[in-house]
Short mmCIF file of C-alpha atoms in Angstrom, two decimals:
data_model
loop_
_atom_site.label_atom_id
_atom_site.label_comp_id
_atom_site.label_asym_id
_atom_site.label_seq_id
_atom_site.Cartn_x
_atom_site.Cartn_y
_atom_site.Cartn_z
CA UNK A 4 6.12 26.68 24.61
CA UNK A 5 2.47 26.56 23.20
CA UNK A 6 0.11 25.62 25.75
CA UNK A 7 -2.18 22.94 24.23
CA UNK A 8 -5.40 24.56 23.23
CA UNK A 9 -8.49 22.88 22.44
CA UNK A 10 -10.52 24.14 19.19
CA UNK A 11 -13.24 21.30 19.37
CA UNK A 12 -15.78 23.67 18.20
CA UNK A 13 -13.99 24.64 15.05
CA UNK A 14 -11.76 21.99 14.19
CA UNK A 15 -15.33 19.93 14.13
CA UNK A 16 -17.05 22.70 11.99
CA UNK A 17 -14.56 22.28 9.25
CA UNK A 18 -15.99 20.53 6.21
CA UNK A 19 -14.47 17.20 4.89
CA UNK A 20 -12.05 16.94 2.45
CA UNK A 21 -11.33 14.31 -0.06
CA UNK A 22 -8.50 13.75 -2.44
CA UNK A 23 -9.07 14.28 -5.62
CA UNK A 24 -12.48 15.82 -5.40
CA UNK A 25 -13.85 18.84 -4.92
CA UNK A 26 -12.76 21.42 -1.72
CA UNK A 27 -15.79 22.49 -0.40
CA UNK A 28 -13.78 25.55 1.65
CA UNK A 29 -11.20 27.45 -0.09
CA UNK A 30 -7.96 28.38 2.04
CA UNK A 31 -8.90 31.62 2.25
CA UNK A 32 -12.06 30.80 3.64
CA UNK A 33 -10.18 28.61 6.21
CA UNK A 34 -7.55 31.37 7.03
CA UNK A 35 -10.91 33.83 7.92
CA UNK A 36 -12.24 30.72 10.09
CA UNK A 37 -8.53 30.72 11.63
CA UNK A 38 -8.44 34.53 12.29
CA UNK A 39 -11.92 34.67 14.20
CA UNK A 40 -10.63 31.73 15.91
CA UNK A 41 -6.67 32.15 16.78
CA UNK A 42 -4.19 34.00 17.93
CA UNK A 43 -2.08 36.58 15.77
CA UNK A 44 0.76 34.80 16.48
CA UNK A 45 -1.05 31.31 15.76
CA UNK A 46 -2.65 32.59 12.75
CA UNK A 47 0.70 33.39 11.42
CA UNK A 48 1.82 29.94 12.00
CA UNK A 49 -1.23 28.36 10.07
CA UNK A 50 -0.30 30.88 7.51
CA UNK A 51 3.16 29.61 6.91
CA UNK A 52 2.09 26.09 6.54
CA UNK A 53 3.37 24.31 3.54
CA UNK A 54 3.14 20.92 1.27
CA UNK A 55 7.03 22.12 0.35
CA UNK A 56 9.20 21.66 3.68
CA UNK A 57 11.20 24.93 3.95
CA UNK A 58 13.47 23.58 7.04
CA UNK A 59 11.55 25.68 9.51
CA UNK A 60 8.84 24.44 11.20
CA UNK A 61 6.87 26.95 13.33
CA UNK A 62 4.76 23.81 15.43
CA UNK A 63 5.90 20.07 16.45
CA UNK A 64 3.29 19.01 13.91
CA UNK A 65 4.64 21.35 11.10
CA UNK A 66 8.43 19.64 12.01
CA UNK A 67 6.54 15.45 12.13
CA UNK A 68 4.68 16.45 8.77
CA UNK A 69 8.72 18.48 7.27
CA UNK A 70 10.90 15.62 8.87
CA UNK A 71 8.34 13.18 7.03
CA UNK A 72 7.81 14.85 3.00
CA UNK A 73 11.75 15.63 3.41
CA UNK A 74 12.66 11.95 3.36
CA UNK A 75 9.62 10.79 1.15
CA UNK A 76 11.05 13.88 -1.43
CA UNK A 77 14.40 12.08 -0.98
CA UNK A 78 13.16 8.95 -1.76
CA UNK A 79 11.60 9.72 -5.01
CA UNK A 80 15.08 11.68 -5.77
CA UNK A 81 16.49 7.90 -5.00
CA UNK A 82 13.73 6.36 -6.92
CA UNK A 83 14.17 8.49 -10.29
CA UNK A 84 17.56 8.52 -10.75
CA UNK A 85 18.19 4.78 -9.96
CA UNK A 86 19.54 3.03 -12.86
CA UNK A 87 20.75 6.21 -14.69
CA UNK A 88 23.93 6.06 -13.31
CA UNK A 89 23.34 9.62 -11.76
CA UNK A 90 24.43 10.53 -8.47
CA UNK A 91 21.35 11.73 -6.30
CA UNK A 92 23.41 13.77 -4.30
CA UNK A 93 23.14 17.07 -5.42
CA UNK A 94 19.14 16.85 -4.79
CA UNK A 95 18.90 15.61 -1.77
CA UNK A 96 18.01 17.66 1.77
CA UNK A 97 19.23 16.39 5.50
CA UNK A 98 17.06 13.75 6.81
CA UNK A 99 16.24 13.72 10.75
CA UNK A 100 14.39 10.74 10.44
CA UNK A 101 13.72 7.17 8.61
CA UNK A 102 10.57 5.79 7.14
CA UNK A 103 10.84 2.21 6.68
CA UNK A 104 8.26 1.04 4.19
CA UNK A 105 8.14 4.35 2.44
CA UNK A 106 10.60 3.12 -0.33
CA UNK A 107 8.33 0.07 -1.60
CA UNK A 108 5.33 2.38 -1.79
CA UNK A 109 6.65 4.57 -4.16
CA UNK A 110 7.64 2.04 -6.67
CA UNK A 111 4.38 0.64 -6.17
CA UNK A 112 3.14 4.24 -7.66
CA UNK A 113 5.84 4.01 -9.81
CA UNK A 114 4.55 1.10 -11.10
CA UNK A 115 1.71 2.86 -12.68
CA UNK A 116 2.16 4.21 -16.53
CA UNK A 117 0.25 6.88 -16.45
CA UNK A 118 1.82 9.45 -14.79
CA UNK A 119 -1.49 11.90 -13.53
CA UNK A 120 -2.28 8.58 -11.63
CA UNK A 121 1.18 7.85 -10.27
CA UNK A 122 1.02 11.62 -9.16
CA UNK A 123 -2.16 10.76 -7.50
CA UNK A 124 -0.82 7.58 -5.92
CA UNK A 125 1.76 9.54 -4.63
CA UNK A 126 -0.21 12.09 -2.71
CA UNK A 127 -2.34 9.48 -1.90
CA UNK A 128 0.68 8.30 0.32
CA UNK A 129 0.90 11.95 1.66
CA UNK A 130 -2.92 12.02 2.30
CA UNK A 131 -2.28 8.79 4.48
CA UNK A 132 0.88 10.43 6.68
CA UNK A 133 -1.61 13.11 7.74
CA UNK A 134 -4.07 10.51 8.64
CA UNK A 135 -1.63 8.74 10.65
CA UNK A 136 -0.58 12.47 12.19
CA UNK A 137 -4.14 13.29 12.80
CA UNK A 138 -4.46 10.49 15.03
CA UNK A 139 -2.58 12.02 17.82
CA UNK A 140 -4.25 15.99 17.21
CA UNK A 141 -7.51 15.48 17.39
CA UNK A 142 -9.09 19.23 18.33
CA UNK A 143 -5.24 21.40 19.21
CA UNK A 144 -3.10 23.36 16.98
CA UNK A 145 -1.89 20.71 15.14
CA UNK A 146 -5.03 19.33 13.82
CA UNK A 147 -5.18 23.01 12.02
CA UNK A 148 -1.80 22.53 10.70
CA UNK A 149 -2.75 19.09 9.48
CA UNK A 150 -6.18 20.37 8.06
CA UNK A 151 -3.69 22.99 6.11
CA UNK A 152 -2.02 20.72 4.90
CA UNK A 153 -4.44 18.66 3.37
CA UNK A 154 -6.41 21.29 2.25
CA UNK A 155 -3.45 22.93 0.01
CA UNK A 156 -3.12 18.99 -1.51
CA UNK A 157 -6.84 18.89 -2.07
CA UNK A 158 -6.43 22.09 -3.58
CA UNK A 159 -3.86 21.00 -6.02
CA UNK A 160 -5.99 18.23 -7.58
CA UNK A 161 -9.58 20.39 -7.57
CA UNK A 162 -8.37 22.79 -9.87
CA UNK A 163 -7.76 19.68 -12.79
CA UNK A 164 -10.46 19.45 -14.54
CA UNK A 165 -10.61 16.75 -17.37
CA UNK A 166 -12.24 19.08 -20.34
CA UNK A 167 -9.62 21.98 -19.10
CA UNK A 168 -6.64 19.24 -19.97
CA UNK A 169 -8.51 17.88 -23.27
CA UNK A 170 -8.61 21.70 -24.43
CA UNK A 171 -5.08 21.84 -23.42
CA UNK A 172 -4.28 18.86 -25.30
CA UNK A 173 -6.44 19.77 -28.46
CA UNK A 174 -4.22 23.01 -28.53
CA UNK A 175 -0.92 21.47 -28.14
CA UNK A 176 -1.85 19.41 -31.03
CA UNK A 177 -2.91 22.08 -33.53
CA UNK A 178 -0.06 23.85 -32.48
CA UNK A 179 2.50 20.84 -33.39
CA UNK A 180 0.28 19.63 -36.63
CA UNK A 181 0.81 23.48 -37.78
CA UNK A 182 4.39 23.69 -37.30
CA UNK A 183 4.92 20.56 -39.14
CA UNK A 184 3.12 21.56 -42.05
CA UNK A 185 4.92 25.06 -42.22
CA UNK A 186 8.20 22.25 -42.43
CA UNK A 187 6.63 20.21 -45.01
CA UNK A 188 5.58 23.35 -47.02
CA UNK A 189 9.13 25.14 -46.67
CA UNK A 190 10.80 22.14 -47.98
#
């Protein structure tokens, strides 16, 4: 059993982070902070942290935050295959837990066409289950596993960058508009 450390000093160093904008510490630059700060066998476990839920959690909070994104990944298995006449079955992990609510929140995002901002509605939901977690880690271990964790979602979104996708676009384009006119000149 982990004895329940305080980190006040460098949980409250860490900068803010914000979904969807930019990360003002990478995780590298976190994992350093952790290394001058923890334990070898702690920094391991803030390490191993991850968005995905792998089915082993090395920390009560890693197991809250797993327990949680496994039914919330169910649900949007649920969600997408409803009306297809698909069985979800084959996609779907053990639960160890119920969220009640969770369900009308993701057709809410669901309810949004365009799908980068449904993606961001939906990790908005995340961003809000490690609010609620945060509540009860203020300065211990598991407000570093919670600051992981929303550091590898902020990550996700910094590195989208609007002219980066436009480019992206404009070459996806070309690329179609030039294989259609190698059609239209072979007929």
């Amino acid at each position: 059993m982990v004895a329940l450390t305080s980190y006040y000093y460098f949980v409250s160093s860490l900068p803010m982070l914000r979904l969807g904008e930019s990360v003002p510490i990478s995780s590298e630059e976190y994992l350093d902070g952790c290394r001058s700060q923890l334990s070898t066998e702690l920094i391991e476990t803030i390490e191993q942290v991850a968005l995905v839920p792998d089915g082993t959690p090395r920390s009560a909070t890693e197991k809250q935050w797993q327990d949680w994104e496994t039914y919330f990944r169910n649900a949007l298995v649920r969600h997408r295959v409803e009306g297809t006449g698909k069985k979800p079955d084959q996609w779907l992990r053990k639960e160890t837990d119920v969220f009640p609510g969770l369900e009308t929140r993701i057709e809410e995002a669901y309810a949004t066409e365009n799908p980068a901002s449904r993606q961001f509605a939906l990790d908005e939901i995340r961003w809000e289950k490690l609010d609620d977690l945060s509540i009860y880690h203020p300065y211990d271990l598991g407000a570093l596993v919670i600051y992981r964790l929303r550091l590898l979602l902020a990550e996700e979104w910094s590195v989208l960058d609007t002219d980066t996708g436009y480019d992206q676009l404009e070459n996806i384009l070309t690329d179609v508009e030039e294989q259609a006119n190698n059609v239209r000149n072979a007929v």
